[in-house]
């Protein structure tokens, strides 16, 4: 009896407040089966084109092949590959902004699920744990949550691996990277992270919301490898 009551209640709620796409607000079909994004928004996401850097996933707009970019050739990063839910544009950019700056934490779950599917589909890497890029404690206090951790949660659930939030910490409060030149970005983040202990994990998936020049994830991965981790792969919602 309780089950039929619950079903009837859920149907009435759906009738009064039909489920809507978290990105554009349009009503979701009744058979949306717990989808949070509508078909239009999902199809508008630009996934990484075939032409991108084999390592850092930097898109090559004027090329048709996969190879290493100049930056990765000059300064080989400590990570082996970057997975991304999509290019940092359109609804992915909008969603990351709302998650990060407008407290819309409910977006983290569907974005993390999208990203988790991409990591899983790549198929050849089973991390021992997932490490979200940490915020400085002051920034965390201001924002109230770490968006990278919120995105990491559904990925951890999907891959069935633990999240480690205690291993990597941000010890320097750095000014935002926007508006800085490439060299300034690198200097800005030098020694910004450290390890609280010697990592027992050999393979780590590092998760962040967005990757632009990649200096943040480069520095995190460098710190993890210096600590003895064998391989780090990176997963980001948006790749600029
Ligand atoms: Zn939509
Ligand atoms: Zn590259």
mmCIF file of N, CA, C and O in Angstrom, residues 2 7 28 30 32 38 42 59 80 84 93 99 105 120 140 143 152 154 169 179 195 201 220 231 234:
data_model
loop_
_atom_site.group_PDB
_atom_site.id
_atom_site.type_symbol
_atom_site.label_atom_id
_atom_site.label_comp_id
_atom_site.label_asym_id
_atom_site.label_seq_id
_atom_site.Cartn_x
_atom_site.Cartn_y
_atom_site.Cartn_z
ATOM 1 N N UNK A 2 1.969 1.208 0.818
ATOM 2 C CA UNK A 2 2.856 2.375 0.901
ATOM 3 C C UNK A 2 3.495 2.666 -0.449
ATOM 4 O O UNK A 2 3.644 3.813 -0.845
ATOM 5 N N UNK A 7 4.033 6.072 -5.143
ATOM 6 C CA UNK A 7 3.960 6.275 -6.607
ATOM 7 C C UNK A 7 2.959 7.366 -6.951
ATOM 8 O O UNK A 7 3.223 8.235 -7.780
ATOM 9 N N UNK A 28 11.423 18.092 -18.802
ATOM 10 C CA UNK A 28 11.963 16.818 -19.252
ATOM 11 C C UNK A 28 10.800 15.883 -19.556
ATOM 12 O O UNK A 28 9.746 15.985 -18.918
ATOM 13 N N UNK A 30 8.375 12.656 -19.501
ATOM 14 C CA UNK A 30 8.007 11.880 -18.302
ATOM 15 C C UNK A 30 8.873 10.639 -18.152
ATOM 16 O O UNK A 30 9.085 10.161 -17.053
ATOM 17 N N UNK A 32 11.992 10.479 -18.420
ATOM 18 C CA UNK A 32 13.360 11.014 -18.370
ATOM 19 C C UNK A 32 14.297 10.133 -17.547
ATOM 20 O O UNK A 32 15.508 10.295 -17.596
ATOM 21 N N UNK A 38 18.340 17.819 -20.552
ATOM 22 C CA UNK A 38 17.483 17.422 -21.666
ATOM 23 C C UNK A 38 18.347 16.971 -22.853
ATOM 24 O O UNK A 38 19.557 17.220 -22.899
ATOM 25 N N UNK A 42 22.263 17.924 -23.976
ATOM 26 C CA UNK A 42 23.271 16.863 -24.078
ATOM 27 C C UNK A 42 23.896 16.836 -25.476
ATOM 28 O O UNK A 42 25.108 16.696 -25.613
ATOM 29 N N UNK A 59 42.669 21.181 -27.584
ATOM 30 C CA UNK A 59 42.099 21.006 -28.932
ATOM 31 C C UNK A 59 43.001 21.631 -30.002
ATOM 32 O O UNK A 59 43.626 22.667 -29.771
ATOM 33 N N UNK A 80 49.396 11.405 -17.370
ATOM 34 C CA UNK A 80 49.555 10.677 -18.627
ATOM 35 C C UNK A 80 48.478 11.040 -19.646
ATOM 36 O O UNK A 80 48.701 10.936 -20.840
ATOM 37 N N UNK A 84 37.896 14.634 -20.547
ATOM 38 C CA UNK A 84 37.015 15.805 -20.377
ATOM 39 C C UNK A 84 35.606 15.458 -20.816
ATOM 40 O O UNK A 84 35.410 14.754 -21.813
ATOM 41 N N UNK A 93 30.341 25.382 -20.208
ATOM 42 C CA UNK A 93 30.920 26.580 -19.585
ATOM 43 C C UNK A 93 29.907 27.209 -18.630
ATOM 44 O O UNK A 93 30.234 27.576 -17.495
ATOM 45 N N UNK A 99 27.952 26.228 -11.180
ATOM 46 C CA UNK A 99 28.398 25.352 -10.095
ATOM 47 C C UNK A 99 29.419 26.075 -9.203
ATOM 48 O O UNK A 99 29.354 26.012 -7.982
ATOM 49 N N UNK A 105 25.131 23.710 -6.602
ATOM 50 C CA UNK A 105 25.856 22.457 -6.348
ATOM 51 C C UNK A 105 25.120 21.258 -6.945
ATOM 52 O O UNK A 105 25.737 20.227 -7.222
ATOM 53 N N UNK A 120 35.264 5.955 -17.736
ATOM 54 C CA UNK A 120 34.997 4.517 -17.774
ATOM 55 C C UNK A 120 35.137 3.983 -19.209
ATOM 56 O O UNK A 120 35.699 2.908 -19.424
ATOM 57 N N UNK A 140 37.802 27.700 0.560
ATOM 58 C CA UNK A 140 36.775 26.698 0.877
ATOM 59 C C UNK A 140 35.759 27.274 1.871
ATOM 60 O O UNK A 140 34.554 27.080 1.733
ATOM 61 N N UNK A 143 33.509 29.767 -0.108
ATOM 62 C CA UNK A 143 32.554 29.154 -1.041
ATOM 63 C C UNK A 143 31.630 28.169 -0.342
ATOM 64 O O UNK A 143 30.503 27.969 -0.742
ATOM 65 N N UNK A 152 33.705 14.949 -8.158
ATOM 66 C CA UNK A 152 34.396 13.656 -7.968
ATOM 67 C C UNK A 152 33.479 12.602 -7.356
ATOM 68 O O UNK A 152 33.651 11.407 -7.621
ATOM 69 N N UNK A 154 30.202 11.509 -7.783
ATOM 70 C CA UNK A 154 29.567 10.510 -8.658
ATOM 71 C C UNK A 154 30.559 9.673 -9.460
ATOM 72 O O UNK A 154 30.267 8.530 -9.801
ATOM 73 N N UNK A 169 47.064 18.892 -0.311
ATOM 74 C CA UNK A 169 46.478 20.123 0.223
ATOM 75 C C UNK A 169 47.095 21.358 -0.428
ATOM 76 O O UNK A 169 48.229 21.313 -0.910
ATOM 77 N N UNK A 179 43.745 36.170 -16.387
ATOM 78 C CA UNK A 179 44.409 37.435 -16.654
ATOM 79 C C UNK A 179 45.928 37.366 -16.525
ATOM 80 O O UNK A 179 46.615 38.344 -16.794
ATOM 81 N N UNK A 195 51.902 17.327 0.069
ATOM 82 C CA UNK A 195 51.277 16.078 0.503
ATOM 83 C C UNK A 195 51.301 16.013 2.022
ATOM 84 O O UNK A 195 52.305 16.380 2.645
ATOM 85 N N UNK A 201 48.600 5.074 -2.558
ATOM 86 C CA UNK A 201 48.032 4.818 -3.888
ATOM 87 C C UNK A 201 49.120 4.909 -4.951
ATOM 88 O O UNK A 201 49.998 5.774 -4.881
ATOM 89 N N UNK A 220 49.656 19.932 -9.303
ATOM 90 C CA UNK A 220 49.126 18.861 -8.428
ATOM 91 C C UNK A 220 49.786 17.529 -8.776
ATOM 92 O O UNK A 220 50.215 16.785 -7.894
ATOM 93 N N UNK A 231 51.295 6.718 -11.461
ATOM 94 C CA UNK A 231 50.583 7.311 -12.604
ATOM 95 C C UNK A 231 49.416 8.167 -12.148
ATOM 96 O O UNK A 231 48.654 7.760 -11.249
ATOM 97 N N UNK A 234 44.005 12.676 -15.394
ATOM 98 C CA UNK A 234 43.236 13.855 -14.997
ATOM 99 C C UNK A 234 41.847 13.778 -15.638
ATOM 100 O O UNK A 234 41.717 13.358 -16.790
#
